[in-house]
Amino acid sequence: DAIHTKHDEL
Amino acid sequence: MNLFRLAGDVSHLLAIIILLLKIWRTRSCAGISGKSQILFALVFTTRYLDLLTTFISFYNTTMKVIYIGCSYATVWMIYAKFKATYDSNHDTFRMEFLVIPIAALSLLVNHDFAPLEILWTFSIYLESVAILPQLFMVSKTGEAETITSHYLFALGLYRALYLMNWIWRFFAEGFFDLIAIVAGLVQTILYCDFFYLYITKVLKGKKLSLPA
């Protein structure tokens, strides 16, 4: 989901 | 990972290293806003708390640790090691004017009302304006050393490249994060005036100075 995938960015 | 993001991360890393080396080699932090650096340390700390909960990749972890480490090293150099050279008279921006409204906004507008998520949101909003004390200082003194301009350019370029990355990700993966995009846009817009001066002056070999 969006909340978890965004943390792959710095 | 696409090229825009990789270039953005490299540009961000370059900015941080340029600043560290500038202070270390000249033994001086003249012209550098300690307040912006405190805000960036706060940005990295609140954003990368997921280091403790989630493993994404070796690259991800390494970069996060470097960003956090370098930002604290910079703050330490300004407020301890080279304190005597810190130009506090010109670094008068009030940090609470940014931190308090942004803390309130991150409680109101976020993806999920959970502690880590709110802190992540806070860091995204805060990063978008964390450079203001530095830009304020440059406009107050009316000039910036060339190396400081390179730092600011690399730092501004990083978020502009992230915007390209988000456009890419939207079309390639159907992924978008509105909070990051809006804050990233604000952040990039804040640098536009500086980009103009950098291209018209610094790249032509002149020092960055503002008209009186």
mmCIF file of C-alpha atoms in Angstrom:
data_model
loop_
_atom_site.group_PDB
_atom_site.id
_atom_site.type_symbol
_atom_site.label_atom_id
_atom_site.label_comp_id
_atom_site.label_asym_id
_atom_site.label_seq_id
_atom_site.Cartn_x
_atom_site.Cartn_y
_atom_site.Cartn_z
ATOM 1 C CA ASP A 1 0.000 0.000 0.000
ATOM 2 C CA ALA A 2 0.982 3.633 -0.476
ATOM 3 C CA ILE A 3 2.057 4.171 3.122
ATOM 4 C CA HIS A 4 4.718 1.495 2.945
ATOM 5 C CA THR A 5 5.980 1.981 -0.577
ATOM 6 C CA LYS A 6 6.750 5.651 -0.017
ATOM 7 C CA HIS A 7 9.350 4.836 2.607
ATOM 8 C CA ASP A 8 11.589 3.360 -0.066
ATOM 9 C CA GLU A 9 12.364 6.949 -1.062
ATOM 10 C CA LEU A 10 14.808 9.081 0.848
ATOM 11 C CA MET B 1 14.664 3.045 -8.639
ATOM 12 C CA ASN B 2 14.868 5.175 -11.758
ATOM 13 C CA LEU B 3 17.567 7.513 -13.026
ATOM 14 C CA PHE B 4 15.847 10.667 -11.747
ATOM 15 C CA ARG B 5 15.696 9.319 -8.224
ATOM 16 C CA LEU B 6 19.252 8.064 -8.279
ATOM 17 C CA ALA B 7 20.449 11.428 -9.623
ATOM 18 C CA GLY B 8 18.347 13.157 -6.959
ATOM 19 C CA ASP B 9 19.877 11.094 -4.162
ATOM 20 C CA VAL B 10 23.397 11.681 -5.506
ATOM 21 C CA SER B 11 22.722 15.415 -5.771
ATOM 22 C CA HIS B 12 21.434 15.435 -2.184
ATOM 23 C CA LEU B 13 24.492 13.542 -0.967
ATOM 24 C CA LEU B 14 26.752 15.873 -2.915
ATOM 25 C CA ALA B 15 25.111 18.932 -1.318
ATOM 26 C CA ILE B 16 25.619 17.544 2.185
ATOM 27 C CA ILE B 17 29.254 16.647 1.479
ATOM 28 C CA ILE B 18 30.030 20.004 -0.177
ATOM 29 C CA LEU B 19 28.809 21.751 2.971
ATOM 30 C CA LEU B 20 30.738 19.471 5.338
ATOM 31 C CA LEU B 21 33.963 19.832 3.352
ATOM 32 C CA LYS B 22 33.563 23.587 3.000
ATOM 33 C CA ILE B 23 33.290 24.014 6.772
ATOM 34 C CA TRP B 24 36.004 21.484 7.550
ATOM 35 C CA ARG B 25 38.593 22.728 5.077
ATOM 36 C CA THR B 26 38.108 26.461 5.682
ATOM 37 C CA ARG B 27 37.710 25.833 9.441
ATOM 38 C CA SER B 28 34.789 28.236 9.232
ATOM 39 C CA CYS B 29 31.018 28.143 8.980
ATOM 40 C CA ALA B 30 30.682 31.815 8.042
ATOM 41 C CA GLY B 31 27.618 32.417 5.889
ATOM 42 C CA ILE B 32 25.987 29.128 6.867
ATOM 43 C CA SER B 33 22.683 29.136 8.743
ATOM 44 C CA GLY B 34 22.955 26.863 11.780
ATOM 45 C CA LYS B 35 19.179 27.040 12.045
ATOM 46 C CA SER B 36 18.639 25.472 8.618
ATOM 47 C CA GLN B 37 21.087 22.746 9.600
ATOM 48 C CA ILE B 38 19.242 22.073 12.874
ATOM 49 C CA LEU B 39 16.000 21.835 10.896
ATOM 50 C CA PHE B 40 17.576 19.371 8.424
ATOM 51 C CA ALA B 41 18.863 17.242 11.319
ATOM 52 C CA LEU B 42 15.296 17.248 12.669
ATOM 53 C CA VAL B 43 13.971 16.330 9.193
ATOM 54 C CA PHE B 44 16.268 13.310 8.876
ATOM 55 C CA THR B 45 15.684 12.167 12.444
ATOM 56 C CA THR B 46 11.898 12.215 12.214
ATOM 57 C CA ARG B 47 11.821 10.701 8.699
ATOM 58 C CA TYR B 48 14.270 7.867 9.166
ATOM 59 C CA LEU B 49 12.895 6.409 12.394
ATOM 60 C CA ASP B 50 11.748 3.562 10.151
ATOM 61 C CA LEU B 51 15.392 2.445 10.197
ATOM 62 C CA LEU B 52 14.425 0.859 13.505
ATOM 63 C CA THR B 53 11.304 -0.880 12.220
ATOM 64 C CA THR B 54 11.667 -1.699 8.508
ATOM 65 C CA PHE B 55 14.503 -2.916 6.317
ATOM 66 C CA ILE B 56 14.107 -1.829 2.704
ATOM 67 C CA SER B 57 17.504 -2.336 1.103
ATOM 68 C CA PHE B 58 21.198 -1.981 1.776
ATOM 69 C CA TYR B 59 21.212 1.190 -0.358
ATOM 70 C CA ASN B 60 18.281 2.668 1.546
ATOM 71 C CA THR B 61 19.751 1.987 4.982
ATOM 72 C CA THR B 62 23.234 3.205 4.034
ATOM 73 C CA MET B 63 22.011 6.484 2.568
ATOM 74 C CA LYS B 64 19.745 7.174 5.551
ATOM 75 C CA VAL B 65 22.581 6.569 7.998
ATOM 76 C CA ILE B 66 24.930 8.819 5.978
ATOM 77 C CA TYR B 67 22.350 11.640 5.758
ATOM 78 C CA ILE B 68 21.638 11.511 9.498
ATOM 79 C CA GLY B 69 25.325 11.244 10.429
ATOM 80 C CA CYS B 70 26.402 14.101 8.156
ATOM 81 C CA SER B 71 23.609 16.398 9.289
ATOM 82 C CA TYR B 72 24.545 15.945 12.957
ATOM 83 C CA ALA B 73 28.235 16.394 12.115
ATOM 84 C CA THR B 74 27.349 19.690 10.394
ATOM 85 C CA VAL B 75 25.342 20.916 13.381
ATOM 86 C CA TRP B 76 28.206 19.930 15.687
ATOM 87 C CA MET B 77 30.731 21.863 13.579
ATOM 88 C CA ILE B 78 28.560 24.989 13.570
ATOM 89 C CA TYR B 79 27.569 25.004 17.243
ATOM 90 C CA ALA B 80 30.668 23.442 18.836
ATOM 91 C CA LYS B 81 33.837 22.870 16.811
ATOM 92 C CA PHE B 82 33.810 26.119 14.779
ATOM 93 C CA LYS B 83 31.356 28.052 16.953
ATOM 94 C CA ALA B 84 33.613 31.150 16.922
ATOM 95 C CA THR B 85 33.102 31.531 13.146
ATOM 96 C CA TYR B 86 29.318 31.103 13.270
ATOM 97 C CA ASP B 87 27.576 34.239 12.117
ATOM 98 C CA SER B 88 24.683 34.152 14.600
ATOM 99 C CA ASN B 89 23.901 37.868 14.212
ATOM 100 C CA HIS B 90 22.728 37.191 10.671
ATOM 101 C CA ASP B 91 21.016 33.892 11.462
ATOM 102 C CA THR B 92 17.918 35.392 13.004
ATOM 103 C CA PHE B 93 15.093 33.381 11.453
ATOM 104 C CA ARG B 94 12.705 32.102 14.138
ATOM 105 C CA MET B 95 12.588 28.310 13.845
ATOM 106 C CA GLU B 96 9.406 28.018 15.912
ATOM 107 C CA PHE B 97 7.519 29.938 13.201
ATOM 108 C CA LEU B 98 8.139 26.945 10.944
ATOM 109 C CA VAL B 99 8.167 24.028 13.370
ATOM 110 C CA ILE B 100 4.938 24.773 15.257
ATOM 111 C CA PRO B 101 2.612 25.338 12.274
ATOM 112 C CA ILE B 102 4.154 22.352 10.490
ATOM 113 C CA ALA B 103 3.666 20.119 13.531
ATOM 114 C CA ALA B 104 0.001 21.179 13.551
ATOM 115 C CA LEU B 105 -0.366 20.602 9.803
ATOM 116 C CA SER B 106 1.161 17.132 9.992
ATOM 117 C CA LEU B 107 -1.369 16.204 12.688
ATOM 118 C CA LEU B 108 -4.199 17.415 10.461
ATOM 119 C CA VAL B 109 -3.118 16.318 6.967
ATOM 120 C CA ASN B 110 -1.496 12.876 6.845
ATOM 121 C CA HIS B 111 -2.022 9.439 5.314
ATOM 122 C CA ASP B 112 -2.555 7.677 8.623
ATOM 123 C CA PHE B 113 -2.911 8.921 12.190
ATOM 124 C CA ALA B 114 -0.048 6.811 13.573
ATOM 125 C CA PRO B 115 3.069 8.126 15.359
ATOM 126 C CA LEU B 116 5.662 7.107 12.724
ATOM 127 C CA GLU B 117 3.415 8.246 9.905
ATOM 128 C CA ILE B 118 2.827 11.651 11.515
ATOM 129 C CA LEU B 119 6.563 12.077 12.098
ATOM 130 C CA TRP B 120 7.245 11.129 8.465
ATOM 131 C CA THR B 121 4.657 13.693 7.333
ATOM 132 C CA PHE B 122 6.160 16.312 9.658
ATOM 133 C CA SER B 123 9.594 15.677 8.126
ATOM 134 C CA ILE B 124 8.277 16.026 4.572
ATOM 135 C CA TYR B 125 6.543 19.344 5.368
ATOM 136 C CA LEU B 126 9.503 20.631 7.371
ATOM 137 C CA GLU B 127 12.025 19.748 4.682
ATOM 138 C CA SER B 128 10.113 21.829 2.156
ATOM 139 C CA VAL B 129 10.810 25.002 4.161
ATOM 140 C CA ALA B 130 13.941 24.086 6.149
ATOM 141 C CA ILE B 131 16.160 26.084 3.799
ATOM 142 C CA LEU B 132 14.314 29.346 4.569
ATOM 143 C CA PRO B 133 16.688 30.423 7.412
ATOM 144 C CA GLN B 134 19.614 29.932 4.998
ATOM 145 C CA LEU B 135 17.938 31.867 2.170
ATOM 146 C CA PHE B 136 16.938 34.537 4.686
ATOM 147 C CA MET B 137 20.573 34.802 5.792
ATOM 148 C CA VAL B 138 21.799 35.131 2.198
ATOM 149 C CA SER B 139 19.267 37.869 1.513
ATOM 150 C CA LYS B 140 20.167 39.623 4.762
ATOM 151 C CA THR B 141 23.896 39.738 4.062
ATOM 152 C CA GLY B 142 23.226 40.221 0.329
ATOM 153 C CA GLU B 143 25.787 37.636 -0.745
ATOM 154 C CA ALA B 144 26.924 34.037 -0.548
ATOM 155 C CA GLU B 145 30.299 32.438 -1.045
ATOM 156 C CA THR B 146 30.562 30.511 -4.307
ATOM 157 C CA ILE B 147 30.917 27.200 -2.497
ATOM 158 C CA THR B 148 27.750 27.976 -0.485
ATOM 159 C CA SER B 149 25.952 28.631 -3.778
ATOM 160 C CA HIS B 150 27.093 25.234 -5.096
ATOM 161 C CA TYR B 151 25.687 23.669 -1.922
ATOM 162 C CA LEU B 152 22.345 25.433 -2.357
ATOM 163 C CA PHE B 153 22.172 24.510 -6.028
ATOM 164 C CA ALA B 154 22.824 20.803 -5.400
ATOM 165 C CA LEU B 155 20.263 20.845 -2.584
ATOM 166 C CA GLY B 156 17.616 22.499 -4.761
ATOM 167 C CA LEU B 157 18.369 20.257 -7.719
ATOM 168 C CA TYR B 158 17.767 17.188 -5.552
ATOM 169 C CA ARG B 159 14.078 17.984 -5.001
ATOM 170 C CA ALA B 160 13.601 19.063 -8.608
ATOM 171 C CA LEU B 161 14.952 15.641 -9.681
ATOM 172 C CA TYR B 162 12.589 13.972 -7.216
ATOM 173 C CA LEU B 163 9.704 15.767 -8.932
ATOM 174 C CA MET B 164 10.812 14.191 -12.220
ATOM 175 C CA ASN B 165 11.029 10.855 -10.390
ATOM 176 C CA TRP B 166 7.429 11.217 -9.193
ATOM 177 C CA ILE B 167 6.215 12.030 -12.709
ATOM 178 C CA TRP B 168 8.098 8.931 -13.922
ATOM 179 C CA ARG B 169 6.661 6.762 -11.162
ATOM 180 C CA PHE B 170 3.138 7.995 -11.837
ATOM 181 C CA PHE B 171 3.300 6.900 -15.476
ATOM 182 C CA ALA B 172 5.466 3.802 -14.994
ATOM 183 C CA GLU B 173 3.933 2.412 -11.788
ATOM 184 C CA GLY B 174 0.736 4.389 -11.218
ATOM 185 C CA PHE B 175 2.305 5.459 -7.933
ATOM 186 C CA PHE B 176 1.921 8.890 -6.433
ATOM 187 C CA ASP B 177 2.051 10.359 -2.952
ATOM 188 C CA LEU B 178 0.233 13.662 -2.833
ATOM 189 C CA ILE B 179 1.843 14.803 0.434
ATOM 190 C CA ALA B 180 5.353 14.302 -0.939
ATOM 191 C CA ILE B 181 4.477 15.843 -4.312
ATOM 192 C CA VAL B 182 2.869 19.028 -2.970
ATOM 193 C CA ALA B 183 5.654 19.552 -0.401
ATOM 194 C CA GLY B 184 8.293 18.776 -3.042
ATOM 195 C CA LEU B 185 6.735 21.352 -5.363
ATOM 196 C CA VAL B 186 6.768 24.007 -2.631
ATOM 197 C CA GLN B 187 10.368 23.118 -1.820
ATOM 198 C CA THR B 188 11.492 23.377 -5.451
ATOM 199 C CA ILE B 189 9.639 26.671 -5.992
ATOM 200 C CA LEU B 190 11.471 28.207 -3.015
ATOM 201 C CA TYR B 191 14.754 27.583 -4.838
ATOM 202 C CA CYS B 192 13.671 29.064 -8.187
ATOM 203 C CA ASP B 193 14.858 32.589 -7.469
ATOM 204 C CA PHE B 194 18.162 31.182 -6.289
ATOM 205 C CA PHE B 195 18.473 28.936 -9.397
ATOM 206 C CA TYR B 196 18.081 32.034 -11.538
ATOM 207 C CA LEU B 197 20.867 33.873 -9.697
ATOM 208 C CA TYR B 198 23.072 30.766 -9.723
ATOM 209 C CA ILE B 199 22.790 30.306 -13.471
ATOM 210 C CA THR B 200 23.109 33.986 -14.374
ATOM 211 C CA LYS B 201 25.925 34.777 -11.935
ATOM 212 C CA VAL B 202 27.780 31.884 -10.300
ATOM 213 C CA LEU B 203 28.102 29.788 -13.459
ATOM 214 C CA LYS B 204 29.576 32.830 -15.192
ATOM 215 C CA GLY B 205 32.315 33.022 -12.587
ATOM 216 C CA LYS B 206 30.822 35.782 -10.468
ATOM 217 C CA LYS B 207 30.129 35.679 -6.771
ATOM 218 C CA LEU B 208 26.500 35.506 -5.788
ATOM 219 C CA SER B 209 25.523 38.959 -4.618
ATOM 220 C CA LEU B 210 22.104 40.527 -4.468
ATOM 221 C CA PRO B 211 21.328 44.022 -5.693
ATOM 222 C CA ALA B 212 21.398 46.456 -2.749
#
